[in-house]
C-alpha positions as CSV (number, residue, x, y, z in Angstrom):
1,X,39.2,14.2,19.9
2,X,42.1,16.4,19.7
3,X,44.1,13.6,18.4
4,X,41.5,12.7,15.7
5,X,41.6,16.5,14.7
6,X,45.4,16.5,14.3
7,X,45.3,13.6,12.0
8,X,42.4,15.0,9.8
9,X,44.7,16.6,7.3
10,X,46.8,13.5,6.8
11,X,43.8,11.5,6.3
12,X,42.5,13.9,3.7
13,X,45.8,13.6,1.9
14,X,45.6,10.0,2.1
15,X,42.3,9.9,0.5
16,X,43.3,12.0,-2.1
17,X,46.2,10.0,-3.3
18,X,44.0,6.7,-3.0
19,X,41.6,8.3,-5.6
20,X,42.7,9.4,-8.8
21,X,41.4,12.9,-9.4
22,X,41.1,13.6,-5.5
23,X,38.1,13.3,-3.3
24,X,35.6,14.4,-5.9
25,X,36.5,11.3,-8.0
26,X,36.0,9.1,-5.0
27,X,32.7,10.7,-4.0
28,X,31.5,10.3,-7.7
29,X,32.5,6.7,-7.7
30,X,30.5,5.9,-4.7
31,X,27.3,7.7,-6.3
32,X,27.7,5.4,-9.4
33,X,27.7,2.4,-7.3
34,X,25.0,3.6,-4.8
35,X,21.8,1.1,-4.6
36,X,18.0,2.3,-4.9
37,X,17.0,5.4,-3.0
38,X,14.1,4.5,-1.0
39,X,11.6,7.2,1.0
40,X,10.3,5.7,4.2
41,X,7.1,7.5,5.5
42,X,6.2,7.3,9.1
43,X,3.2,8.3,11.0
44,X,4.4,8.6,14.5
45,X,5.9,6.7,17.0
46,X,3.9,3.7,18.7
47,X,1.7,1.2,17.4
48,X,-1.9,2.4,18.8
49,X,-1.1,6.2,17.6
50,X,1.7,6.1,15.2
51,X,4.1,4.0,13.3
52,X,4.6,0.3,14.6
53,X,8.2,0.6,15.7
54,X,9.0,-3.1,14.9
55,X,7.9,-2.9,11.6
56,X,9.9,0.5,10.9
57,X,12.7,-1.2,12.2
58,X,12.2,-4.4,10.0
59,X,11.9,-2.2,7.0
60,X,15.1,-0.2,7.7
61,X,17.1,-3.5,8.4
62,X,16.0,-5.1,5.2
63,X,16.6,-1.9,3.2
64,X,20.1,-1.7,4.7
65,X,20.7,-5.4,3.8
66,X,19.7,-4.6,0.2
67,X,22.0,-2.0,0.0
68,X,19.4,0.9,-0.3
69,X,19.8,4.8,0.6
70,X,17.0,5.6,2.9
71,X,15.5,8.9,3.6
72,X,12.6,9.2,6.0
73,X,9.7,11.4,5.9
74,X,6.6,12.2,8.0
75,X,3.7,14.8,7.7
76,X,4.1,18.0,9.9
77,X,0.6,17.8,11.3
78,X,-0.9,16.9,15.1
79,X,-1.6,13.4,15.7
80,X,-5.3,12.5,15.8
81,X,-4.8,11.7,19.7
82,X,-2.2,10.3,22.0
83,X,-2.3,6.9,23.5
84,X,-0.8,5.9,26.7
85,X,0.8,2.6,25.4
86,X,1.0,1.1,29.2
87,X,-2.7,1.5,29.5
88,X,-4.0,1.5,26.1
89,X,-6.1,4.3,26.4
90,X,-6.0,7.9,25.2
91,X,-4.1,10.7,27.1
92,X,-6.7,13.4,27.1
93,X,-4.5,16.2,28.2
94,X,-1.5,15.5,25.7
95,X,-1.0,16.6,22.1
96,X,2.0,15.6,19.9
97,X,3.4,16.3,16.3
98,X,3.6,13.3,13.9
99,X,7.0,14.6,12.4
100,X,8.4,15.3,15.9
101,X,7.4,11.8,17.1
102,X,8.4,10.1,14.0
103,X,12.0,11.6,14.4
104,X,12.5,9.2,17.4
105,X,12.4,6.4,15.0
106,X,14.6,8.2,12.4
107,X,17.3,8.9,15.1
108,X,16.5,12.8,14.1
109,X,17.3,12.3,10.4
110,X,13.8,13.2,9.0
111,X,12.1,15.7,6.6
112,X,8.7,16.9,6.2
113,X,6.5,14.9,3.9
114,X,6.0,17.8,1.7
115,X,9.7,17.7,0.7
116,X,9.4,14.2,-0.8
117,X,9.4,13.8,-4.5
118,X,9.6,11.1,-7.0
119,X,12.9,12.8,-8.5
120,X,14.7,12.1,-5.4
121,X,13.6,8.5,-4.9
122,X,13.2,5.2,-6.7
123,X,10.5,3.9,-4.3
124,X,8.4,4.6,-1.2
125,X,7.7,2.3,1.7
126,X,4.9,3.0,4.5
127,X,5.2,0.8,7.6
128,X,2.0,0.1,9.5
129,X,0.6,0.9,12.9
130,X,-2.4,2.6,13.6
131,X,-0.8,6.0,12.7
132,X,-1.5,5.0,8.9
133,X,-5.1,4.9,9.8
134,X,-5.3,8.0,12.3
135,X,-2.7,10.4,11.3
136,X,-2.1,9.6,7.4
137,X,-5.7,9.0,6.8
138,X,-9.1,8.9,8.7
139,X,-9.5,5.2,8.0
140,X,-9.6,4.5,11.8
141,X,-12.8,6.7,12.2
142,X,-14.4,6.7,8.8
143,X,-13.6,3.2,7.2
144,X,-14.4,3.0,3.6
145,X,-15.6,7.0,3.6
146,X,-12.1,7.7,4.9
147,X,-10.2,10.8,3.7
148,X,-6.2,10.6,3.1
149,X,-3.7,13.3,4.1
150,X,-3.2,15.6,1.2
151,X,0.6,14.9,0.9
152,X,0.4,11.1,1.4
153,X,-2.3,11.2,-1.5
154,X,0.1,13.2,-3.6
155,X,3.3,10.9,-2.8
156,X,1.0,7.6,-3.7
157,X,-0.3,9.2,-6.8
158,X,3.2,10.5,-8.0
159,X,4.9,7.5,-7.7
160,X,2.3,5.3,-9.2
161,X,2.3,7.7,-12.1
162,X,5.9,7.7,-12.4
163,X,5.9,3.8,-12.4
164,X,8.0,3.6,-9.2
165,X,7.2,0.8,-6.8
166,X,5.2,1.3,-3.5
167,X,5.6,-0.9,-0.5
168,X,3.1,-1.1,2.4
169,X,2.6,-3.3,5.2
170,X,0.0,-4.1,8.2
171,X,-2.9,-1.5,7.9
172,X,-1.1,0.9,5.7
173,X,-2.4,-0.9,2.3
174,X,-5.8,0.9,3.0
175,X,-3.8,4.0,1.9
176,X,-3.4,2.4,-1.7
177,X,-6.5,0.9,-1.7
178,X,-8.3,4.4,-1.3
179,X,-5.9,6.5,-3.6
180,X,-5.0,4.0,-6.4
181,X,-8.2,2.7,-8.1
182,X,-7.9,-1.0,-8.7
183,X,-4.8,-1.8,-6.9
184,X,-4.2,-5.3,-5.5
185,X,-3.1,-5.2,-1.8
186,X,-3.3,-7.8,1.1
187,X,-3.9,-7.4,5.0
188,X,-3.7,-11.2,5.5
189,X,-7.0,-13.3,5.9
190,X,-10.5,-12.2,5.5
191,X,-11.9,-14.1,8.7
192,X,-10.6,-13.8,12.5
193,X,-10.1,-17.4,12.6
194,X,-10.3,-17.7,16.6
195,X,-8.4,-14.2,16.9
196,X,-5.3,-15.2,14.8
197,X,-6.7,-12.2,12.7
198,X,-8.2,-9.6,14.7
199,X,-8.3,-7.2,12.1
200,X,-9.7,-9.2,9.4
201,X,-12.6,-6.8,8.7
202,X,-10.2,-4.6,7.1
203,X,-10.3,-6.7,4.0
204,X,-13.9,-6.0,3.6
205,X,-13.4,-2.3,3.7
206,X,-10.5,-2.5,1.1
207,X,-13.0,-4.3,-1.3
208,X,-15.5,-1.5,-0.5
209,X,-12.9,1.0,-1.7
210,X,-12.6,-0.5,-5.1
211,X,-9.3,-2.5,-4.4
212,X,-8.8,-6.2,-4.9
213,X,-7.9,-7.9,-1.6
214,X,-5.7,-11.0,-2.0
215,X,-5.4,-13.5,0.8
216,X,-1.8,-14.0,2.4
217,X,-0.5,-15.7,5.4
218,X,2.7,-14.6,7.2
219,X,4.1,-17.9,7.8
220,X,4.4,-19.3,4.2
221,X,7.6,-19.2,1.9
222,X,6.2,-16.0,0.2
223,X,4.2,-13.8,2.7
224,X,3.8,-10.6,0.3
225,X,1.6,-9.8,-2.7
226,X,2.9,-8.0,-5.7
227,X,0.5,-5.9,-7.8
228,X,3.0,-6.0,-10.9
229,X,0.7,-3.9,-13.0
230,X,0.8,-1.0,-10.4
231,X,4.0,-1.9,-8.7
232,X,2.3,-2.2,-5.2
233,X,3.8,-4.6,-2.6
234,X,1.9,-5.4,0.6
235,X,2.4,-7.8,3.4
236,X,0.4,-8.3,6.4
237,X,2.7,-8.1,9.1
238,X,1.0,-7.1,12.6
239,X,-2.3,-7.9,11.3
240,X,-1.7,-11.2,12.3
241,X,-1.0,-12.6,15.9
242,X,2.2,-14.4,15.5
243,X,5.7,-14.7,16.4
244,X,7.9,-11.6,15.5
245,X,10.3,-13.2,13.4
246,X,7.4,-14.2,11.0
247,X,6.4,-10.5,11.0
248,X,10.1,-9.5,10.3
249,X,10.5,-12.3,7.3
250,X,7.2,-11.1,5.7
251,X,8.4,-7.6,5.8
252,X,11.6,-8.6,4.3
253,X,9.7,-10.1,1.5
254,X,7.9,-7.0,0.6
255,X,11.3,-5.0,0.9
256,X,13.0,-7.2,-1.4
257,X,10.4,-7.1,-4.0
258,X,10.1,-3.5,-3.8
259,X,14.0,-3.3,-4.5
260,X,13.6,-5.7,-7.3
261,X,10.8,-3.5,-9.1
262,X,13.3,-0.3,-9.0
263,X,15.6,-2.3,-11.3
264,X,18.6,-1.3,-9.2
């Protein structure tokens, strides 16, 4: 580290010489070339009481590949409850904070959802996991009569009003179905089909919320639905019992179309 520190002045000098106008010009050039600025909203850490980690990771990988600048957010609220994922049962004596738990996925680089604005971002994406139905809303308990977290509702309405794309996967499309009247979303199929679609009943709830449900698979060439009018892009992800790479590819289709809708 001492050697690196001793070389720092020389490195800065080299950067100034390489960029006409000095370091300021170098940074301004980088800003002109940047990709879409995308906010990712998390709901905790762990499929049964927070964000589905594989989905969040897939979203981040595809955003990185698409050249996007990413900032992660989460509401600063208590989780509905804590699940012991080794047992699949509530840990009665535990309580956790959604923002603190989400910071695990964000590697510490996360902000309160209250700070998320459309002015700072070109799009917003909500990974799935039961946290979307427990911490971002009360859908897990109340179904079609659910309430959506105040900040989540604000973000969805603000991005919709600004004409900026919204991406959602797995169970999180219920958020758009509740908040954005008449939106078109998918959570996959509408029948369980022998356990392949264990949460198929969600499609019925989406219709009761006043949204249109569009049947989609996760193993076809385009496993995402694009509501071009509302700029809402959704994909089933883990609503289906299938191989992980299919989930990854489906999320990739969602991310790709969100980025396309930004026009960047």
